[in-house]
């Protein structure tokens, strides 16, 4: 079976450095808010191109904490509106509703699967305070029109950069394009930890200061609590793992691009819709290689029978989830088509070229 993502093989490429670093942390006796976290935060901030990086427990917390900090600063108030793409992963939505803010869903484009910049302005009201950009599948979602709208209406830009570490927009990396960004280092991400981990990047000194406090029980000084805070901290072991892997991130993203280009050039099954090559920037980091097919489940079954593991990102859109049953009557046809048809093919820096060629061959020989 060709695994969708072989995490064992990925992590083995970092041995023995990974084990030595973990053992060093274990032997140190210091496991939270130590030197490993500080070092990773500095290196990741430098990599993304921001003044601040705050390590947190996971990507969802990163987004939750950004919004929470804006509320504490008085920039956003409960009940204010946040524009977000309708076809995002549920974490983007949860971060908004968890802060008692109103979700405003906007359709993506069928070409990019990212937020359609031409549909945003009609959704803006006096209560709109931010646009949450989701760089889905590893592709930048920023657009000149979105930049114009953020200035015109004085809107914050919050990036969900969970899937796009290393991606560029013009000369800047995603995660540095807006006012603040949330990052996930879930093990399957392009930069993956050995468990849950996340971070926030920003150039805003005041925002960073509040986030640091809120994420640590609302405290700047031990046992003194300024805010009703959370407990969301990056630990020393995950920080040292991420610090090691960060050095190879650009090289691994380059390999992902090579694999994606092979798929794009060689998959010739006419009814399988490939990512739209005319809309793909060279900076795409291909966290996922997502195709569409009208009978997706049949195609997935066929590939599984051929020994190829695939996944669906994501089968049910947020507005059709039981958690948000109050939205079930919404009509979002582009989002619904995407979720009905998408299938993610194996792509990773450690997959063999022969496996990529085998997958391509099987797809080209598929008869619906």
Short mmCIF file of C-alpha atoms in Angstrom, two decimals:
data_model
loop_
_atom_site.label_atom_id
_atom_site.label_comp_id
_atom_site.label_asym_id
_atom_site.label_seq_id
_atom_site.Cartn_x
_atom_site.Cartn_y
_atom_site.Cartn_z
CA UNK A 1 0.00 0.00 0.00
CA UNK A 2 1.29 3.45 -0.92
CA UNK A 3 0.61 5.50 2.19
CA UNK A 4 -1.05 8.87 1.84
CA UNK A 5 1.61 10.27 4.16
CA UNK A 6 4.43 8.20 5.66
CA UNK A 7 5.23 10.06 8.88
CA UNK A 8 7.62 7.35 10.09
CA UNK A 9 9.69 7.72 6.94
CA UNK A 10 9.65 11.52 7.19
CA UNK A 11 10.83 11.53 10.79
CA UNK A 12 13.43 8.84 10.13
CA UNK A 13 15.19 11.24 7.76
CA UNK A 14 15.95 13.46 10.76
CA UNK A 15 17.67 10.75 12.78
CA UNK A 16 19.81 10.66 14.84
CA UNK A 17 19.55 14.44 15.30
CA UNK A 18 15.92 14.25 16.38
CA UNK A 19 16.50 11.64 19.09
CA UNK A 20 19.59 13.40 20.40
CA UNK A 21 17.73 16.70 20.68
CA UNK A 22 14.74 15.10 22.43
CA UNK A 23 17.02 13.32 24.87
CA UNK A 24 18.80 16.60 25.56
CA UNK A 25 15.49 18.25 26.47
CA UNK A 26 14.41 15.32 28.62
CA UNK A 27 17.73 15.40 30.47
CA UNK A 28 17.51 19.15 31.01
CA UNK A 29 14.52 18.89 33.34
CA UNK A 30 12.92 22.00 31.78
CA UNK A 31 9.85 21.27 29.65
CA UNK A 32 7.81 24.48 29.28
CA UNK A 33 8.62 28.13 28.46
CA UNK A 34 12.33 27.42 28.17
CA UNK A 35 15.22 28.08 25.83
CA UNK A 36 14.08 25.65 23.10
CA UNK A 37 10.78 27.49 22.73
CA UNK A 38 12.50 30.89 22.69
CA UNK A 39 14.96 29.71 20.05
CA UNK A 40 12.25 28.26 17.82
CA UNK A 41 10.06 31.35 18.18
CA UNK A 42 12.94 33.56 17.06
CA UNK A 43 13.90 31.32 14.15
CA UNK A 44 10.32 30.92 12.95
CA UNK A 45 9.65 34.67 13.20
CA UNK A 46 12.76 35.25 11.09
CA UNK A 47 11.64 32.62 8.59
CA UNK A 48 8.11 34.03 8.23
CA UNK A 49 9.34 37.62 8.31
CA UNK A 50 7.60 39.01 11.41
CA UNK A 51 8.75 40.69 14.62
CA UNK A 52 6.97 38.21 16.87
CA UNK A 53 6.24 34.50 17.06
CA UNK A 54 4.39 33.07 20.05
CA UNK A 55 4.35 29.28 20.39
CA UNK A 56 0.98 27.81 21.42
CA UNK A 57 -0.56 24.38 21.85
CA UNK A 58 -2.13 23.98 18.39
CA UNK A 59 -3.41 25.77 15.31
CA UNK A 60 -6.97 26.19 16.57
CA UNK A 61 -5.70 27.89 19.72
CA UNK A 62 -3.56 30.17 17.58
CA UNK A 63 -6.64 31.53 15.80
CA UNK A 64 -8.70 31.62 19.00
CA UNK A 65 -6.01 33.61 20.78
CA UNK A 66 -5.63 36.18 18.02
CA UNK A 67 -9.35 36.96 18.13
CA UNK A 68 -9.42 36.86 21.92
CA UNK A 69 -6.51 39.32 22.12
CA UNK A 70 -8.28 41.73 19.77
CA UNK A 71 -11.32 41.54 22.04
CA UNK A 72 -9.18 42.27 25.12
CA UNK A 73 -7.67 45.25 23.29
CA UNK A 74 -11.14 46.56 22.38
CA UNK A 75 -10.46 46.27 18.65
CA UNK A 76 -13.20 43.67 18.23
CA UNK A 77 -16.31 43.21 20.36
CA UNK A 78 -18.56 40.22 20.92
CA UNK A 79 -21.09 40.00 18.10
CA UNK A 80 -18.80 41.56 15.51
CA UNK A 81 -18.50 39.87 12.14
CA UNK A 82 -15.57 37.96 10.69
CA UNK A 83 -15.54 37.08 6.98
CA UNK A 84 -14.21 33.57 6.33
CA UNK A 85 -14.23 31.20 3.33
CA UNK A 86 -17.14 28.78 3.38
CA UNK A 87 -15.03 25.76 2.41
CA UNK A 88 -12.42 25.94 5.14
CA UNK A 89 -11.58 23.31 7.73
CA UNK A 90 -13.82 23.60 10.80
CA UNK A 91 -11.04 25.05 12.99
CA UNK A 92 -11.27 28.42 11.23
CA UNK A 93 -14.97 28.57 12.09
CA UNK A 94 -14.60 27.30 15.66
CA UNK A 95 -12.08 30.03 16.48
CA UNK A 96 -14.65 32.66 15.53
CA UNK A 97 -17.71 31.24 17.27
CA UNK A 98 -15.69 30.34 20.37
CA UNK A 99 -15.10 34.07 20.83
CA UNK A 100 -18.82 34.86 20.44
CA UNK A 101 -18.22 36.49 17.07
CA UNK A 102 -20.41 36.13 13.99
CA UNK A 103 -19.23 34.01 11.08
CA UNK A 104 -19.87 35.45 7.61
CA UNK A 105 -19.33 32.70 5.04
CA UNK A 106 -18.11 33.66 1.56
CA UNK A 107 -17.80 31.27 -1.35
CA UNK A 108 -14.42 30.31 -2.83
CA UNK A 109 -13.51 30.31 -6.51
CA UNK A 110 -13.72 26.93 -8.18
CA UNK A 111 -10.30 27.55 -9.77
CA UNK A 112 -8.30 28.10 -6.57
CA UNK A 113 -10.62 26.80 -3.79
CA UNK A 114 -9.60 29.96 -1.89
CA UNK A 115 -11.79 32.88 -0.88
CA UNK A 116 -13.30 34.66 -3.90
CA UNK A 117 -12.08 38.27 -3.56
CA UNK A 118 -14.90 39.59 -5.76
CA UNK A 119 -17.62 38.32 -3.39
CA UNK A 120 -16.31 39.91 -0.19
CA UNK A 121 -17.39 43.55 -0.42
CA UNK A 122 -21.11 42.77 -0.63
CA UNK A 123 -20.82 40.95 2.71
CA UNK A 124 -19.20 43.84 4.58
CA UNK A 125 -21.35 45.67 7.15
CA UNK A 126 -20.74 48.13 9.99
CA UNK A 127 -20.06 45.15 12.27
CA UNK A 128 -17.42 43.57 10.01
CA UNK A 129 -14.05 43.76 11.71
CA UNK A 130 -11.82 41.23 9.97
CA UNK A 131 -11.27 38.94 7.01
CA UNK A 132 -9.85 35.54 7.85
CA UNK A 133 -7.76 34.29 4.95
CA UNK A 134 -7.26 30.54 4.75
CA UNK A 135 -4.29 29.54 2.58
CA UNK A 136 -5.97 26.26 1.71
CA UNK A 137 -3.99 23.22 0.55
CA UNK A 138 -0.76 25.29 0.63
CA UNK A 139 -1.75 28.03 -1.84
CA UNK A 140 -1.69 31.73 -1.02
CA UNK A 141 -5.15 33.28 -0.61
CA UNK A 142 -4.12 36.95 -0.47
CA UNK A 143 -5.22 39.06 -3.45
CA UNK A 144 -4.84 42.76 -4.38
CA UNK A 145 -8.62 43.21 -4.06
CA UNK A 146 -8.54 41.87 -0.50
CA UNK A 147 -5.71 44.25 0.36
CA UNK A 148 -7.76 47.17 -1.03
CA UNK A 149 -10.86 46.16 0.94
CA UNK A 150 -8.91 45.88 4.19
CA UNK A 151 -7.72 49.48 3.77
CA UNK A 152 -11.04 50.84 2.49
CA UNK A 153 -13.07 49.41 5.37
CA UNK A 154 -10.33 49.34 8.03
CA UNK A 155 -10.52 45.57 8.40
CA UNK A 156 -8.00 43.33 10.11
CA UNK A 157 -6.50 40.54 8.02
CA UNK A 158 -6.09 37.34 10.02
CA UNK A 159 -4.32 34.50 8.22
CA UNK A 160 -5.01 30.84 8.80
CA UNK A 161 -1.61 29.60 7.68
CA UNK A 162 -2.04 26.05 8.98
CA UNK A 163 -1.43 24.50 5.55
CA UNK A 164 0.98 26.92 3.89
CA UNK A 165 4.25 27.20 5.79
CA UNK A 166 6.82 28.53 3.33
CA UNK A 167 4.38 29.88 0.74
CA UNK A 168 4.97 33.34 -0.75
CA UNK A 169 2.78 36.21 -1.96
CA UNK A 170 4.98 38.48 -4.04
CA UNK A 171 8.12 38.83 -1.91
CA UNK A 172 6.57 38.04 1.47
CA UNK A 173 5.70 34.74 3.09
CA UNK A 174 2.17 33.87 4.08
CA UNK A 175 1.94 34.39 7.81
CA UNK A 176 3.37 37.90 7.43
CA UNK A 177 0.82 39.35 5.02
CA UNK A 178 -1.89 40.48 7.42
CA UNK A 179 -2.16 41.74 10.99
CA UNK A 180 -1.66 38.33 12.58
CA UNK A 181 -1.51 34.68 11.54
CA UNK A 182 -2.21 31.32 13.11
CA UNK A 183 0.02 28.34 12.27
CA UNK A 184 -0.48 24.63 12.90
CA UNK A 185 2.35 22.14 13.31
CA UNK A 186 0.12 19.07 13.46
CA UNK A 187 2.34 16.09 12.48
CA UNK A 188 0.98 15.90 8.94
CA UNK A 189 1.71 19.53 8.08
CA UNK A 190 4.64 20.59 5.86
CA UNK A 191 6.37 21.62 9.09
CA UNK A 192 5.11 18.98 11.50
CA UNK A 193 5.77 18.34 15.17
CA UNK A 194 5.54 14.98 16.95
CA UNK A 195 2.20 15.94 18.45
CA UNK A 196 0.00 19.00 18.61
CA UNK A 197 1.74 22.36 18.30
CA UNK A 198 1.04 25.80 16.88
CA UNK A 199 2.19 29.40 16.71
CA UNK A 200 1.07 32.97 16.12
CA UNK A 201 3.08 35.47 14.06
CA UNK A 202 2.54 39.23 14.02
CA UNK A 203 4.33 42.58 13.80
CA UNK A 204 1.93 44.14 16.33
CA UNK A 205 3.75 44.64 19.65
CA UNK A 206 0.59 45.22 21.70
CA UNK A 207 -1.21 42.24 20.20
CA UNK A 208 1.78 39.96 20.81
CA UNK A 209 2.02 41.09 24.42
CA UNK A 210 -1.65 40.34 25.11
CA UNK A 211 -1.48 36.97 23.33
CA UNK A 212 1.51 35.91 25.44
CA UNK A 213 -0.39 36.74 28.60
CA UNK A 214 -3.75 35.27 27.60
CA UNK A 215 -2.13 32.01 26.45
CA UNK A 216 -0.47 31.63 29.85
CA UNK A 217 -3.51 31.75 32.14
CA UNK A 218 -3.90 35.48 31.47
CA UNK A 219 -0.70 36.13 33.35
CA UNK A 220 2.38 38.25 32.69
CA UNK A 221 3.77 37.56 36.15
CA UNK A 222 3.34 34.23 37.94
CA UNK A 223 0.21 34.09 40.11
CA UNK A 224 -0.96 37.51 38.88
CA UNK A 225 -3.77 37.16 36.36
CA UNK A 226 -4.67 40.20 34.28
CA UNK A 227 -7.02 38.35 31.93
CA UNK A 228 -9.34 35.35 32.13
CA UNK A 229 -6.82 33.40 30.17
CA UNK A 230 -6.19 30.01 28.62
CA UNK A 231 -3.49 27.41 28.99
CA UNK A 232 -2.02 27.08 25.51
CA UNK A 233 1.74 26.73 25.34
CA UNK A 234 4.26 25.12 23.01
CA UNK A 235 6.39 22.64 24.94
CA UNK A 236 10.16 22.29 24.80
CA UNK A 237 10.20 18.90 23.05
CA UNK A 238 7.96 20.05 20.20
CA UNK A 239 9.98 23.26 19.89
CA UNK A 240 13.26 21.42 19.46
CA UNK A 241 11.69 19.07 16.91
CA UNK A 242 10.34 22.00 14.91
CA UNK A 243 13.63 23.86 15.10
CA UNK A 244 15.41 20.90 13.50
CA UNK A 245 12.80 20.43 10.78
CA UNK A 246 12.56 24.13 9.92
CA UNK A 247 16.04 24.01 8.37
CA UNK A 248 14.79 21.65 5.65
CA UNK A 249 11.34 23.13 5.06
CA UNK A 250 12.16 25.00 1.86
CA UNK A 251 13.91 21.97 0.38
CA UNK A 252 10.97 19.72 1.25
CA UNK A 253 8.52 22.23 -0.24
CA UNK A 254 10.62 22.23 -3.42
CA UNK A 255 10.24 18.45 -3.63
CA UNK A 256 6.49 18.80 -3.16
CA UNK A 257 6.41 21.20 -6.12
CA UNK A 258 8.32 18.71 -8.27
CA UNK A 259 5.80 15.98 -7.46
CA UNK A 260 2.85 18.30 -8.11
CA UNK A 261 4.31 19.33 -11.45
CA UNK A 262 4.70 15.67 -12.41
CA UNK A 263 1.05 15.02 -11.59
CA UNK A 264 -0.05 18.12 -13.50
CA UNK A 265 1.96 17.22 -16.59
CA UNK A 266 1.26 13.50 -16.68
CA UNK A 267 -2.25 12.80 -15.38
CA UNK A 268 -4.28 12.62 -18.58
CA UNK A 269 -7.61 11.24 -17.37
CA UNK A 270 -9.91 13.82 -18.91
CA UNK A 271 -12.71 13.55 -16.34
CA UNK A 272 -10.41 14.07 -13.36
CA UNK A 273 -10.17 17.79 -12.66
CA UNK A 274 -6.63 18.77 -11.72
CA UNK A 275 -5.68 21.93 -9.85
CA UNK A 276 -6.03 24.81 -12.30
CA UNK A 277 -2.48 25.31 -13.58
CA UNK A 278 -3.24 28.83 -14.83
CA UNK A 279 -4.11 29.98 -11.31
CA UNK A 280 -1.28 28.22 -9.45
CA UNK A 281 1.52 30.49 -8.21
CA UNK A 282 5.08 29.17 -8.17
CA UNK A 283 5.05 29.68 -4.39
CA UNK A 284 2.37 27.00 -3.80
CA UNK A 285 3.79 24.59 -1.19
CA UNK A 286 1.39 21.73 -1.96
CA UNK A 287 0.42 20.64 1.52
CA UNK A 288 -2.25 18.71 -0.38
CA UNK A 289 -2.63 17.77 -4.03
CA UNK A 290 -6.38 17.83 -4.52
CA UNK A 291 -8.23 16.63 -7.61
CA UNK A 292 -11.96 16.61 -8.29
CA UNK A 293 -14.11 13.89 -9.78
CA UNK A 294 -17.88 13.74 -10.05
CA UNK A 295 -18.00 10.20 -8.59
CA UNK A 296 -15.26 10.70 -6.05
CA UNK A 297 -16.10 7.71 -3.86
CA UNK A 298 -15.83 5.31 -6.80
CA UNK A 299 -12.44 6.74 -7.74
CA UNK A 300 -11.21 6.45 -4.16
CA UNK A 301 -12.37 2.82 -4.00
CA UNK A 302 -10.57 2.04 -7.27
CA UNK A 303 -7.30 3.58 -6.05
CA UNK A 304 -7.54 1.74 -2.73
CA UNK A 305 -7.95 -1.55 -4.62
CA UNK A 306 -4.77 -0.67 -6.51
CA UNK A 307 -2.90 -0.15 -3.24
CA UNK A 308 -3.04 3.65 -3.18
CA UNK A 309 -4.24 5.40 -0.02
CA UNK A 310 -6.10 8.68 -0.56
CA UNK A 311 -7.95 11.03 1.77
CA UNK A 312 -10.84 13.47 1.47
CA UNK A 313 -10.20 17.05 2.62
CA UNK A 314 -13.02 17.57 3.54
CA UNK A 315 -16.20 15.51 3.01
CA UNK A 316 -18.64 17.83 4.83
CA UNK A 317 -18.48 21.65 4.63
CA UNK A 318 -18.87 23.63 7.88
CA UNK A 319 -22.40 24.83 7.09
CA UNK A 320 -23.56 21.20 6.78
CA UNK A 321 -22.00 20.05 10.06
CA UNK A 322 -24.29 19.15 12.97
CA UNK A 323 -22.33 21.59 15.15
CA UNK A 324 -23.69 24.43 13.00
CA UNK A 325 -27.10 23.02 12.18
CA UNK A 326 -28.52 26.56 12.21
CA UNK A 327 -26.72 27.09 8.87
CA UNK A 328 -28.07 23.95 7.19
CA UNK A 329 -30.46 25.95 5.03
CA UNK A 330 -27.69 28.04 3.46
CA UNK A 331 -27.07 27.56 -0.24
CA UNK A 332 -23.35 27.60 -1.03
CA UNK A 333 -23.18 25.68 -4.32
CA UNK A 334 -19.47 26.14 -5.08
CA UNK A 335 -18.46 25.03 -1.60
CA UNK A 336 -20.83 22.07 -1.73
CA UNK A 337 -19.50 20.97 -5.13
CA UNK A 338 -15.91 21.13 -3.88
CA UNK A 339 -16.64 19.05 -0.79
CA UNK A 340 -18.63 16.56 -2.84
CA UNK A 341 -15.91 15.99 -5.44
CA UNK A 342 -12.45 16.49 -3.91
CA UNK A 343 -9.90 13.73 -3.39
CA UNK A 344 -6.35 14.20 -2.09
CA UNK A 345 -3.58 12.18 -3.74
CA UNK A 346 -0.37 11.15 -1.92
CA UNK A 347 2.27 13.87 -1.88
CA UNK A 348 5.21 14.25 0.49
CA UNK A 349 8.96 14.86 0.39
CA UNK A 350 9.67 11.16 1.00
CA UNK A 351 7.37 9.48 -1.51
CA UNK A 352 9.35 7.58 -4.17
CA UNK A 353 9.27 8.71 -7.80
CA UNK A 354 8.27 5.18 -8.79
CA UNK A 355 5.22 5.48 -6.52
CA UNK A 356 4.25 8.81 -8.10
CA UNK A 357 4.54 7.22 -11.54
CA UNK A 358 2.45 4.22 -10.42
CA UNK A 359 -0.31 6.50 -9.05
CA UNK A 360 -0.33 8.48 -12.30
CA UNK A 361 -0.49 5.30 -14.38
CA UNK A 362 -3.44 3.96 -12.39
CA UNK A 363 -5.31 7.24 -12.73
CA UNK A 364 -4.74 7.32 -16.48
CA UNK A 365 -6.07 3.78 -16.78
CA UNK A 366 -9.17 4.44 -14.71
CA UNK A 367 -12.40 3.75 -16.58
CA UNK A 368 -15.44 5.27 -14.94
#
